[in-house]
Short mmCIF file of C-alpha atoms in Angstrom, two decimals:
data_model
loop_
_atom_site.label_atom_id
_atom_site.label_comp_id
_atom_site.label_asym_id
_atom_site.label_seq_id
_atom_site.Cartn_x
_atom_site.Cartn_y
_atom_site.Cartn_z
CA UNK A 1 -23.29 -41.40 26.28
CA UNK A 2 -21.10 -38.73 26.86
CA UNK A 3 -20.40 -37.81 23.37
CA UNK A 4 -24.13 -37.24 22.93
CA UNK A 5 -24.63 -35.42 26.18
CA UNK A 6 -21.69 -33.18 24.90
CA UNK A 7 -23.35 -32.55 21.53
CA UNK A 8 -26.47 -31.31 23.32
CA UNK A 9 -24.89 -29.26 25.98
CA UNK A 10 -22.67 -27.51 23.47
CA UNK A 11 -25.62 -26.92 21.29
CA UNK A 12 -27.50 -25.46 24.56
CA UNK A 13 -24.33 -23.30 25.77
CA UNK A 14 -23.84 -21.94 21.92
CA UNK A 15 -27.63 -20.86 21.72
CA UNK A 16 -27.81 -19.27 25.39
CA UNK A 17 -24.52 -17.28 25.02
CA UNK A 18 -25.34 -16.03 21.56
CA UNK A 19 -28.59 -14.84 22.48
CA UNK A 20 -27.32 -13.28 25.72
CA UNK A 21 -24.33 -11.83 23.90
CA UNK A 22 -26.94 -9.90 21.60
CA UNK A 23 -28.86 -8.36 24.16
CA UNK A 24 -26.04 -7.51 26.69
CA UNK A 25 -23.95 -6.35 24.03
CA UNK A 26 -21.09 -8.61 24.84
CA UNK A 27 -19.06 -10.20 22.17
CA UNK A 28 -20.47 -14.04 22.41
CA UNK A 29 -17.10 -15.68 22.23
CA UNK A 30 -16.53 -14.08 25.52
CA UNK A 31 -19.83 -15.76 27.19
CA UNK A 32 -18.63 -18.70 25.44
CA UNK A 33 -15.45 -19.10 26.94
CA UNK A 34 -16.89 -18.25 30.76
CA UNK A 35 -19.57 -20.66 30.15
CA UNK A 36 -16.78 -23.40 29.25
CA UNK A 37 -14.90 -22.61 32.41
CA UNK A 38 -18.26 -22.93 34.41
CA UNK A 39 -19.06 -26.36 32.78
CA UNK A 40 -15.80 -27.72 33.82
CA UNK A 41 -17.37 -28.02 37.22
CA UNK A 42 -19.65 -30.42 36.00
CA UNK A 43 -18.22 -33.75 37.18
CA UNK A 44 -19.35 -35.56 33.64
CA UNK A 45 -17.83 -33.03 31.66
CA UNK A 46 -14.59 -33.05 33.31
CA UNK A 47 -13.39 -36.29 31.25
CA UNK A 48 -13.80 -34.07 28.12
CA UNK A 49 -10.59 -33.48 26.44
CA UNK A 50 -9.92 -31.86 22.93
CA UNK A 51 -7.46 -34.09 21.22
CA UNK A 52 -5.31 -32.16 19.27
CA UNK A 53 -5.30 -34.40 16.30
CA UNK A 54 -8.99 -33.19 16.26
CA UNK A 55 -8.08 -29.39 16.52
CA UNK A 56 -5.20 -29.76 13.96
CA UNK A 57 -6.95 -32.19 11.26
CA UNK A 58 -10.78 -31.38 11.59
CA UNK A 59 -11.40 -27.82 12.85
CA UNK A 60 -8.54 -25.92 11.58
CA UNK A 61 -8.56 -26.95 7.81
CA UNK A 62 -12.38 -26.07 7.89
CA UNK A 63 -12.26 -22.58 9.77
CA UNK A 64 -9.18 -21.61 7.75
CA UNK A 65 -10.56 -22.68 4.26
CA UNK A 66 -13.52 -20.58 4.73
CA UNK A 67 -11.51 -17.61 5.99
CA UNK A 68 -9.38 -17.72 2.94
CA UNK A 69 -12.43 -18.23 0.57
CA UNK A 70 -14.02 -14.97 1.87
CA UNK A 71 -10.52 -12.84 2.00
CA UNK A 72 -10.06 -10.24 -0.33
CA UNK A 73 -6.94 -11.48 -2.82
CA UNK A 74 -6.63 -7.79 -3.78
CA UNK A 75 -6.35 -6.61 -0.22
CA UNK A 76 -3.48 -9.03 0.34
CA UNK A 77 -1.74 -7.72 -2.72
CA UNK A 78 -1.84 -4.45 -1.81
CA UNK A 79 -0.52 -5.00 1.67
CA UNK A 80 1.55 -8.03 1.02
CA UNK A 81 4.76 -6.25 2.65
CA UNK A 82 3.09 -5.28 5.67
CA UNK A 83 1.25 -8.65 5.99
CA UNK A 84 4.50 -10.90 5.46
CA UNK A 85 6.17 -8.94 8.08
CA UNK A 86 3.46 -9.24 10.49
CA UNK A 87 2.95 -13.16 10.14
CA UNK A 88 6.79 -13.79 9.93
CA UNK A 89 9.09 -11.31 11.76
CA UNK A 90 6.54 -10.60 14.36
CA UNK A 91 5.49 -14.18 15.03
CA UNK A 92 9.25 -14.90 15.65
CA UNK A 93 10.11 -11.67 17.75
CA UNK A 94 6.81 -12.68 20.14
CA UNK A 95 8.03 -16.09 20.40
CA UNK A 96 11.33 -14.81 21.35
CA UNK A 97 10.04 -12.25 23.77
CA UNK A 98 7.29 -14.97 25.78
CA UNK A 99 10.32 -17.25 25.69
CA UNK A 100 12.64 -15.11 27.28
CA UNK A 101 9.91 -13.75 29.81
CA UNK A 102 8.98 -17.42 30.54
CA UNK A 103 12.38 -18.49 31.14
CA UNK A 104 12.95 -15.76 33.77
CA UNK A 105 9.94 -16.73 35.50
CA UNK A 106 11.40 -20.22 35.93
CA UNK A 107 10.87 -22.32 32.89
CA UNK A 108 13.59 -24.01 31.05
CA UNK A 109 14.34 -22.82 27.71
CA UNK A 110 13.14 -25.72 25.96
CA UNK A 111 9.46 -25.35 27.31
CA UNK A 112 9.96 -21.46 27.09
CA UNK A 113 9.99 -21.69 23.38
CA UNK A 114 7.35 -24.05 23.32
CA UNK A 115 5.27 -21.38 25.09
CA UNK A 116 6.21 -18.79 23.05
CA UNK A 117 5.53 -20.43 19.59
CA UNK A 118 1.95 -21.74 20.88
CA UNK A 119 0.93 -18.10 21.80
CA UNK A 120 2.88 -16.12 19.10
CA UNK A 121 0.13 -16.44 16.23
CA UNK A 122 -2.94 -14.73 16.27
CA UNK A 123 -6.14 -16.56 15.16
CA UNK A 124 -8.02 -16.13 11.86
CA UNK A 125 -11.23 -17.22 13.13
CA UNK A 126 -11.43 -15.22 16.21
CA UNK A 127 -10.44 -11.91 14.49
CA UNK A 128 -13.22 -12.67 11.91
CA UNK A 129 -15.44 -13.00 14.76
CA UNK A 130 -14.43 -10.05 16.85
CA UNK A 131 -13.10 -7.48 14.43
CA UNK A 132 -16.26 -7.21 12.01
CA UNK A 133 -16.79 -3.55 13.25
CA UNK A 134 -13.68 -2.59 11.28
CA UNK A 135 -13.15 -1.17 8.16
CA UNK A 136 -12.62 -3.60 5.17
CA UNK A 137 -8.82 -2.80 5.11
CA UNK A 138 -8.29 -3.41 8.55
CA UNK A 139 -9.98 -6.68 8.41
CA UNK A 140 -8.41 -7.77 5.44
CA UNK A 141 -4.73 -7.06 7.30
CA UNK A 142 -5.75 -8.92 10.15
CA UNK A 143 -7.40 -11.74 8.59
CA UNK A 144 -4.37 -12.23 6.15
CA UNK A 145 -1.88 -12.04 8.89
CA UNK A 146 -3.43 -14.64 11.14
CA UNK A 147 -4.05 -16.85 8.23
CA UNK A 148 0.00 -16.83 7.23
CA UNK A 149 1.48 -16.48 10.82
CA UNK A 150 0.35 -20.29 11.83
CA UNK A 151 2.93 -21.51 9.46
CA UNK A 152 5.59 -19.63 10.96
CA UNK A 153 4.43 -20.66 14.51
CA UNK A 154 4.36 -24.29 13.81
CA UNK A 155 8.02 -24.35 12.49
CA UNK A 156 9.10 -22.52 15.43
CA UNK A 157 7.08 -25.05 17.65
CA UNK A 158 8.45 -28.06 15.89
CA UNK A 159 12.03 -26.99 16.45
CA UNK A 160 11.39 -26.31 20.04
CA UNK A 161 9.73 -29.51 20.71
CA UNK A 162 12.44 -31.20 18.83
CA UNK A 163 15.44 -29.63 20.57
CA UNK A 164 13.55 -30.56 24.05
CA UNK A 165 12.96 -34.02 23.15
CA UNK A 166 16.36 -34.30 21.49
CA UNK A 167 15.16 -34.82 17.90
CA UNK A 168 16.32 -31.77 16.45
CA UNK A 169 19.71 -29.74 16.27
CA UNK A 170 19.60 -25.67 15.89
CA UNK A 171 21.81 -24.49 12.72
CA UNK A 172 21.28 -21.74 10.50
CA UNK A 173 21.01 -24.25 7.27
CA UNK A 174 18.57 -26.66 8.90
CA UNK A 175 16.20 -23.81 10.36
CA UNK A 176 16.22 -22.00 6.94
CA UNK A 177 15.54 -25.42 5.31
CA UNK A 178 12.38 -26.10 7.74
CA UNK A 179 11.01 -22.56 7.02
CA UNK A 180 11.46 -22.91 3.34
CA UNK A 181 10.18 -26.45 3.12
CA UNK A 182 6.94 -25.09 5.16
CA UNK A 183 6.16 -22.42 3.04
CA UNK A 184 7.01 -23.44 -0.29
CA UNK A 185 6.20 -26.91 0.58
CA UNK A 186 2.70 -25.86 1.76
CA UNK A 187 2.12 -23.38 -1.08
CA UNK A 188 2.91 -26.09 -3.66
CA UNK A 189 0.49 -28.34 -1.97
CA UNK A 190 -2.36 -26.14 -1.92
CA UNK A 191 -1.85 -24.98 -5.52
CA UNK A 192 -1.89 -28.79 -6.60
CA UNK A 193 -5.01 -29.27 -4.59
CA UNK A 194 -6.84 -26.39 -5.97
CA UNK A 195 -5.70 -27.50 -9.50
CA UNK A 196 -7.37 -31.04 -8.99
CA UNK A 197 -10.58 -29.45 -7.46
CA UNK A 198 -10.77 -26.91 -10.61
CA UNK A 199 -10.43 -30.16 -12.86
CA UNK A 200 -13.29 -31.97 -10.72
CA UNK A 201 -15.66 -29.10 -10.74
CA UNK A 202 -15.34 -28.69 -14.44
CA UNK A 203 -16.77 -32.09 -14.96
CA UNK A 204 -19.60 -32.30 -11.99
CA UNK A 205 -22.91 -30.58 -12.63
CA UNK A 206 -24.57 -32.22 -9.60
CA UNK A 207 -24.70 -29.36 -6.67
CA UNK A 208 -24.09 -32.05 -4.15
CA UNK A 209 -21.21 -33.67 -5.86
CA UNK A 210 -19.64 -30.41 -6.22
CA UNK A 211 -19.93 -29.45 -2.69
CA UNK A 212 -18.30 -32.97 -1.72
CA UNK A 213 -15.31 -31.53 -3.54
CA UNK A 214 -15.63 -28.26 -1.67
CA UNK A 215 -15.78 -29.92 1.67
CA UNK A 216 -12.57 -32.31 0.56
CA UNK A 217 -10.68 -29.65 -0.36
CA UNK A 218 -9.11 -28.14 2.47
CA UNK A 219 -8.36 -31.73 4.26
CA UNK A 220 -6.84 -33.01 1.13
CA UNK A 221 -4.50 -29.70 1.02
CA UNK A 222 -3.92 -30.27 4.80
CA UNK A 223 -2.97 -33.97 4.70
CA UNK A 224 -1.07 -33.50 1.18
CA UNK A 225 1.15 -31.01 3.00
CA UNK A 226 1.32 -33.00 6.00
CA UNK A 227 3.00 -35.86 4.21
CA UNK A 228 5.68 -33.76 2.71
CA UNK A 229 6.28 -32.02 6.41
CA UNK A 230 5.46 -28.66 4.94
CA UNK A 231 2.67 -26.41 6.38
CA UNK A 232 -0.80 -27.88 6.28
CA UNK A 233 -1.96 -24.23 7.36
CA UNK A 234 -0.56 -22.50 4.51
CA UNK A 235 -1.66 -25.28 1.91
CA UNK A 236 -5.27 -24.83 3.03
CA UNK A 237 -5.08 -20.93 2.95
CA UNK A 238 -3.58 -21.07 -0.91
CA UNK A 239 -6.04 -23.73 -1.85
CA UNK A 240 -8.77 -21.53 -0.84
CA UNK A 241 -7.29 -18.21 -2.11
CA UNK A 242 -7.11 -19.91 -5.61
CA UNK A 243 -10.58 -21.50 -5.67
CA UNK A 244 -11.86 -17.79 -4.52
CA UNK A 245 -10.66 -16.52 -7.74
CA UNK A 246 -11.75 -19.30 -9.93
CA UNK A 247 -14.91 -20.36 -8.52
CA UNK A 248 -17.14 -17.97 -9.59
CA UNK A 249 -16.43 -19.00 -13.20
CA UNK A 250 -16.95 -22.80 -12.59
CA UNK A 251 -19.54 -23.06 -9.82
CA UNK A 252 -23.30 -22.62 -10.58
CA UNK A 253 -25.73 -20.78 -8.46
CA UNK A 254 -27.47 -23.80 -6.64
CA UNK A 255 -24.02 -25.20 -5.85
CA UNK A 256 -22.95 -21.82 -4.49
CA UNK A 257 -25.92 -21.60 -2.48
CA UNK A 258 -25.49 -24.68 -0.87
CA UNK A 259 -22.10 -23.93 -0.26
CA UNK A 260 -22.81 -20.67 1.42
CA UNK A 261 -25.60 -22.09 3.63
CA UNK A 262 -23.28 -25.22 4.60
CA UNK A 263 -19.95 -23.56 5.30
CA UNK A 264 -21.97 -20.44 7.20
CA UNK A 265 -23.55 -22.89 9.39
CA UNK A 266 -20.85 -25.14 9.96
CA UNK A 267 -17.91 -22.62 10.81
CA UNK A 268 -20.38 -20.85 13.27
CA UNK A 269 -20.90 -24.32 14.95
CA UNK A 270 -17.02 -24.81 14.93
CA UNK A 271 -16.18 -21.46 16.30
CA UNK A 272 -18.84 -21.21 19.04
CA UNK A 273 -17.94 -24.92 19.97
CA UNK A 274 -14.04 -24.20 20.14
CA UNK A 275 -14.83 -21.25 22.47
CA UNK A 276 -16.56 -23.60 25.00
CA UNK A 277 -13.92 -26.13 24.74
CA UNK A 278 -11.06 -23.74 25.47
CA UNK A 279 -12.85 -23.00 28.64
CA UNK A 280 -13.17 -26.42 29.51
CA UNK A 281 -9.21 -27.17 28.56
CA UNK A 282 -8.50 -24.28 30.95
CA UNK A 283 -10.17 -25.54 33.98
CA UNK A 284 -8.87 -29.28 33.45
CA UNK A 285 -5.18 -27.69 33.08
CA UNK A 286 -5.84 -26.04 36.33
CA UNK A 287 -6.78 -29.37 38.00
CA UNK A 288 -3.46 -30.86 37.03
CA UNK A 289 -1.54 -28.13 38.88
CA UNK A 290 -0.40 -27.82 42.60
CA UNK A 291 -1.57 -24.48 44.51
CA UNK A 292 2.06 -23.26 44.18
CA UNK A 293 2.29 -24.09 40.45
CA UNK A 294 -1.20 -22.58 39.83
CA UNK A 295 -0.17 -19.20 41.59
CA UNK A 296 3.01 -19.12 39.34
CA UNK A 297 1.06 -20.12 36.29
CA UNK A 298 -1.50 -17.36 36.85
CA UNK A 299 1.31 -14.97 37.22
CA UNK A 300 2.89 -16.19 34.04
CA UNK A 301 -0.58 -15.87 32.32
CA UNK A 302 -0.62 -12.20 33.03
CA UNK A 303 2.80 -11.42 32.34
CA UNK A 304 2.82 -13.28 29.14
CA UNK A 305 -0.62 -11.40 28.24
CA UNK A 306 1.18 -8.03 28.74
CA UNK A 307 4.03 -9.20 26.65
CA UNK A 308 2.07 -10.18 23.47
CA UNK A 309 0.40 -6.60 23.44
CA UNK A 310 3.61 -4.62 24.31
CA UNK A 311 5.35 -6.51 21.46
CA UNK A 312 2.55 -6.00 18.90
CA UNK A 313 2.38 -2.45 19.75
CA UNK A 314 5.95 -1.83 19.38
CA UNK A 315 6.37 -3.89 16.10
CA UNK A 316 3.35 -2.08 14.51
CA UNK A 317 4.91 1.31 15.15
CA UNK A 318 8.43 0.47 14.99
CA UNK A 319 8.38 -1.40 11.66
CA UNK A 320 5.97 1.21 10.23
CA UNK A 321 8.60 4.13 10.98
CA UNK A 322 11.43 1.83 9.47
CA UNK A 323 9.64 1.34 6.27
CA UNK A 324 8.83 5.03 6.01
CA UNK A 325 12.54 5.78 6.32
CA UNK A 326 13.27 3.22 3.55
CA UNK A 327 10.64 3.53 1.21
CA UNK A 328 9.60 6.92 0.11
CA UNK A 329 7.93 6.09 -2.90
CA UNK A 330 4.64 8.18 -3.62
CA UNK A 331 2.33 5.32 -3.78
CA UNK A 332 3.36 3.96 -0.49
CA UNK A 333 2.59 7.18 1.06
CA UNK A 334 -0.90 6.72 -0.12
CA UNK A 335 -1.17 3.30 1.60
CA UNK A 336 -0.30 4.64 5.28
CA UNK A 337 -2.59 4.08 7.96
CA UNK A 338 -3.10 6.70 10.80
CA UNK A 339 -1.58 6.11 14.33
CA UNK A 340 -5.10 5.55 15.47
CA UNK A 341 -5.78 2.76 13.22
CA UNK A 342 -2.37 1.15 14.27
CA UNK A 343 -3.67 1.31 17.83
CA UNK A 344 -6.67 -0.62 16.58
CA UNK A 345 -4.46 -3.18 15.28
CA UNK A 346 -2.63 -3.63 18.29
CA UNK A 347 -5.49 -4.18 20.32
CA UNK A 348 -7.12 -7.01 17.98
CA UNK A 349 -4.18 -9.39 18.44
CA UNK A 350 -6.47 -12.29 19.61
CA UNK A 351 -5.27 -15.68 20.14
CA UNK A 352 -7.47 -19.08 19.55
CA UNK A 353 -7.61 -22.41 18.27
CA UNK A 354 -4.20 -22.70 16.53
CA UNK A 355 -2.53 -21.75 20.17
CA UNK A 356 -4.45 -24.37 21.86
CA UNK A 357 -3.88 -27.05 19.45
CA UNK A 358 -0.22 -26.24 19.44
CA UNK A 359 -0.12 -26.48 23.28
CA UNK A 360 -2.06 -29.84 23.59
CA UNK A 361 0.33 -31.47 20.83
CA UNK A 362 3.21 -31.10 23.38
CA UNK A 363 4.41 -34.80 23.71
CA UNK A 364 4.21 -36.51 26.91
CA UNK A 365 7.66 -37.74 27.37
CA UNK A 366 10.99 -36.91 26.00
CA UNK A 367 13.29 -39.57 24.37
CA UNK A 368 14.83 -40.45 27.22
CA UNK A 369 11.31 -41.56 28.44
CA UNK A 370 10.91 -39.00 31.43
CA UNK A 371 8.01 -36.52 31.23
CA UNK A 372 8.09 -33.47 28.93
CA UNK A 373 8.98 -30.63 31.56
CA UNK A 374 6.15 -28.21 32.53
CA UNK A 375 3.67 -29.38 30.15
CA UNK A 376 0.81 -28.73 32.20
CA UNK A 377 1.98 -25.30 32.86
CA UNK A 378 2.56 -24.81 28.87
CA UNK A 379 -1.24 -25.95 28.43
CA UNK A 380 -2.70 -23.73 31.48
CA UNK A 381 -0.81 -20.68 30.44
CA UNK A 382 -1.51 -21.08 26.83
CA UNK A 383 -5.42 -21.65 27.77
CA UNK A 384 -5.32 -18.69 30.13
CA UNK A 385 -3.73 -16.40 27.71
CA UNK A 386 -6.25 -17.31 25.05
CA UNK A 387 -8.99 -16.14 27.74
CA UNK A 388 -7.51 -13.33 28.94
CA UNK A 389 -6.73 -11.79 25.66
CA UNK A 390 -10.21 -12.49 24.21
CA UNK A 391 -11.67 -10.95 27.55
CA UNK A 392 -9.83 -7.96 27.96
CA UNK A 393 -9.39 -7.05 24.30
CA UNK A 394 -12.83 -8.25 23.20
CA UNK A 395 -14.23 -5.80 25.88
CA UNK A 396 -11.86 -3.12 25.05
CA UNK A 397 -11.84 -3.09 21.34
CA UNK A 398 -15.31 -1.41 20.64
CA UNK A 399 -13.97 1.41 23.12
CA UNK A 400 -10.85 1.98 20.90
CA UNK A 401 -12.78 1.64 17.65
CA UNK A 402 -15.10 4.33 18.96
CA UNK A 403 -12.11 6.40 20.27
CA UNK A 404 -9.98 6.18 16.88
CA UNK A 405 -12.77 7.46 15.15
CA UNK A 406 -12.01 5.40 11.77
CA UNK A 407 -13.31 7.06 8.75
CA UNK A 408 -16.46 5.10 7.55
CA UNK A 409 -15.49 2.75 4.91
CA UNK A 410 -17.55 3.43 1.78
CA UNK A 411 -15.65 1.45 -0.76
CA UNK A 412 -17.65 -1.71 -0.55
CA UNK A 413 -21.18 0.19 -1.03
CA UNK A 414 -19.62 2.21 -4.02
CA UNK A 415 -17.97 -1.04 -5.75
CA UNK A 416 -21.24 -2.78 -5.23
CA UNK A 417 -23.24 0.08 -7.00
CA UNK A 418 -20.49 0.00 -9.80
CA UNK A 419 -20.91 -3.68 -10.10
CA UNK A 420 -24.80 -3.63 -10.30
CA UNK A 421 -25.00 -0.32 -12.66
CA UNK A 422 -22.30 -1.68 -15.19
CA UNK A 423 -23.63 -5.36 -15.00
CA UNK A 424 -27.32 -4.12 -15.56
CA UNK A 425 -25.94 -1.57 -18.53
CA UNK A 426 -24.34 -4.51 -20.40
CA UNK A 427 -27.26 -6.79 -19.94
CA UNK A 428 -29.46 -4.47 -21.57
CA UNK A 429 -27.05 -3.49 -24.33
CA UNK A 430 -26.84 -7.74 -24.93
CA UNK A 431 -30.64 -8.04 -24.56
CA UNK A 432 -31.70 -7.73 -28.38
CA UNK A 433 -29.01 -10.38 -29.51
CA UNK A 434 -29.66 -12.78 -26.84
CA UNK A 435 -33.35 -12.51 -27.35
CA UNK A 436 -32.82 -13.10 -31.30
CA UNK A 437 -30.39 -16.01 -30.52
CA UNK A 438 -32.96 -17.76 -28.23
CA UNK A 439 -36.25 -16.73 -30.51
CA UNK A 440 -37.69 -14.97 -27.79
CA UNK A 441 -41.18 -13.58 -28.32
CA UNK A 442 -41.39 -9.60 -28.55
CA UNK A 443 -43.63 -9.35 -25.64
CA UNK A 444 -41.16 -11.21 -23.07
CA UNK A 445 -38.21 -9.18 -24.47
CA UNK A 446 -39.73 -6.04 -23.75
CA UNK A 447 -41.29 -7.13 -20.41
CA UNK A 448 -37.48 -8.36 -19.53
CA UNK A 449 -36.00 -4.85 -20.82
CA UNK A 450 -38.67 -2.95 -18.43
CA UNK A 451 -37.15 -5.08 -15.38
CA UNK A 452 -33.87 -4.35 -16.43
CA UNK A 453 -34.52 -0.76 -16.56
CA UNK A 454 -36.68 -0.32 -13.31
CA UNK A 455 -33.45 -2.21 -11.48
CA UNK A 456 -31.06 0.20 -13.41
CA UNK A 457 -32.94 3.41 -11.91
CA UNK A 458 -33.38 1.48 -8.58
CA UNK A 459 -29.46 1.46 -8.26
CA UNK A 460 -28.92 4.68 -9.90
CA UNK A 461 -31.31 6.48 -7.62
CA UNK A 462 -28.86 5.65 -4.47
CA UNK A 463 -29.38 6.63 -1.18
CA UNK A 464 -32.16 9.34 -1.98
CA UNK A 465 -35.01 8.25 0.13
CA UNK A 466 -37.07 11.04 -1.62
CA UNK A 467 -36.69 9.45 -5.10
CA UNK A 468 -39.97 8.32 -6.37
CA UNK A 469 -38.43 5.00 -7.95
CA UNK A 470 -37.03 4.30 -4.65
CA UNK A 471 -40.52 4.77 -2.97
CA UNK A 472 -42.15 2.68 -5.72
CA UNK A 473 -39.60 -0.16 -5.36
CA UNK A 474 -40.18 -0.28 -1.54
CA UNK A 475 -44.24 -0.42 -2.19
CA UNK A 476 -43.60 -3.14 -4.46
CA UNK A 477 -41.49 -5.18 -2.37
CA UNK A 478 -43.68 -4.95 0.41
CA UNK A 479 -46.47 -6.05 -1.61
CA UNK A 480 -44.82 -8.87 -3.45
CA UNK A 481 -43.63 -10.15 0.03
CA UNK A 482 -47.16 -10.03 1.40
CA UNK A 483 -48.39 -11.83 -1.48
CA UNK A 484 -45.50 -14.49 -1.12
CA UNK A 485 -46.78 -15.11 2.32
CA UNK A 486 -50.21 -16.04 1.23
CA UNK A 487 -49.00 -18.29 -1.52
CA UNK A 488 -46.92 -19.97 1.32
CA UNK A 489 -49.63 -20.15 3.56
CA UNK A 490 -52.28 -21.63 0.76
CA UNK A 491 -49.44 -24.41 -0.24
CA UNK A 492 -49.17 -25.55 3.42
CA UNK A 493 -53.09 -25.60 3.88
CA UNK A 494 -53.03 -27.76 0.49
CA UNK A 495 -50.82 -30.01 2.11
CA UNK A 496 -52.53 -29.95 5.49
CA UNK A 497 -55.82 -30.83 3.77
CA UNK A 498 -53.85 -33.80 2.03
CA UNK A 499 -54.42 -32.08 -1.67
CA UNK A 500 -50.67 -31.98 -2.36
CA UNK A 501 -47.86 -34.21 -1.22
CA UNK A 502 -45.09 -33.26 1.20
CA UNK A 503 -42.49 -33.59 -1.60
CA UNK A 504 -44.44 -30.93 -3.73
CA UNK A 505 -44.84 -28.63 -0.67
CA UNK A 506 -41.02 -28.51 -0.25
CA UNK A 507 -40.46 -28.14 -4.28
CA UNK A 508 -42.86 -25.00 -4.36
CA UNK A 509 -41.52 -23.69 -0.92
CA UNK A 510 -37.88 -23.72 -2.31
CA UNK A 511 -39.14 -21.26 -5.07
CA UNK A 512 -40.91 -19.32 -3.06
CA UNK A 513 -37.91 -19.08 -0.33
CA UNK A 514 -35.45 -17.74 -3.36
CA UNK A 515 -38.09 -15.39 -4.48
CA UNK A 516 -38.21 -14.23 -0.75
CA UNK A 517 -34.52 -14.11 -0.76
CA UNK A 518 -34.31 -12.02 -3.90
CA UNK A 519 -37.19 -9.53 -3.05
CA UNK A 520 -35.82 -8.62 0.65
CA UNK A 521 -32.37 -8.37 -0.68
CA UNK A 522 -31.23 -11.06 2.41
CA UNK A 523 -27.97 -12.29 2.16
CA UNK A 524 -26.52 -15.53 3.86
CA UNK A 525 -23.77 -14.66 6.40
CA UNK A 526 -20.13 -14.38 5.28
#
């Protein structure tokens, strides 16, 4: 029954922490972490452990796929050099710095490198949750960095564990081959999976079957990459980025609405559950340590957290000045970010699911049969670093953003206006020919023309609250929504009086829901 009880506890915890976070203006992940640590005091929940296989094979593919589907490929191209530096060189530098500090604090070199690899990568899903207040370019940079850097960290982790247990040897050609296989193999696996998905989507019209393909895509990409010992993380990201470009031409409206609703809810629940489970794992790891070991591990958590922030800040500014020294092209000068914006980027190095998965994946024993040295310390320090960085940096980020006074990002609104206006104008231009091809009655054609012209006038009116078109539009929307409410109540009453069946109610209600969303302009969460 523990599984059922855990589901109930997770749902209740997520609900309470989300509501409390909104009211107290505290990032919900912080409350979820605290709640998870407190739940660890419940005797029945002390048996709860998060298998690394579940993290790597269930949570990560789904979360990373949705993040890559909703990340701007154009933004990645524009800042590709910086993203690649942050997701490769910074990860390796961070892992080395943490390993050096951990070794100085008493860990052998092998476990120290494992710890460094575990905490080196930032987490895409955590960044997506906590950094939404930032401008679009900053969010794209952070998300792209954390989508790619997992592959680098996992290669470093594999080397560190292999050397420690006696399975790997450290030579430059061998290390180079592992990185090449991870990146090239992972990208190829993602591209192949995306191609297969595209072929299937072209042959499937049923929204349910189309979404089965969508759900299976990240797991297939991850599995294929793992089979060739490449980066499953990178395979999922590549598959997601390809589908984000091809999908709008292949996927119908009904399928897309289903996909959006499913992934929005699923990733929300997976994210929230992960934060609670990280809190549980932290307390579980603490119980496996003696009092002296716990004190030493807590000191290590604090020192490692400081090192992570310091290395990130140093790299953010050091790499920038080096690039500016070497690349003085005018177009690169236009892409430069302010120092305040880079300070914000330094504070957003959150750790999360990947770090915990890496720590939990550390084997129990060496090839000799002896226990893996300091495994409990690695798990506890990693969990503690995740909690500390989320809490401290999560609370600090809003204040740093206010201090930075980042310019208001209006690019998305301007591009949305351009898209609405251009699409409407071209639709109006095509209206006579389309109506003639379909044999549409002149009255219907004129009615449609009037609707499109009204929509264009609203879009062109912009934010001028005194514009009469906007005023009329608001009145029309309010009236239409009120009438929809009456229609909905009428349909429900007819069902209650047994004049119509529940199936008919659901059919009419689906139409009314679509119309309400259209009128109110409500959008499903990204």
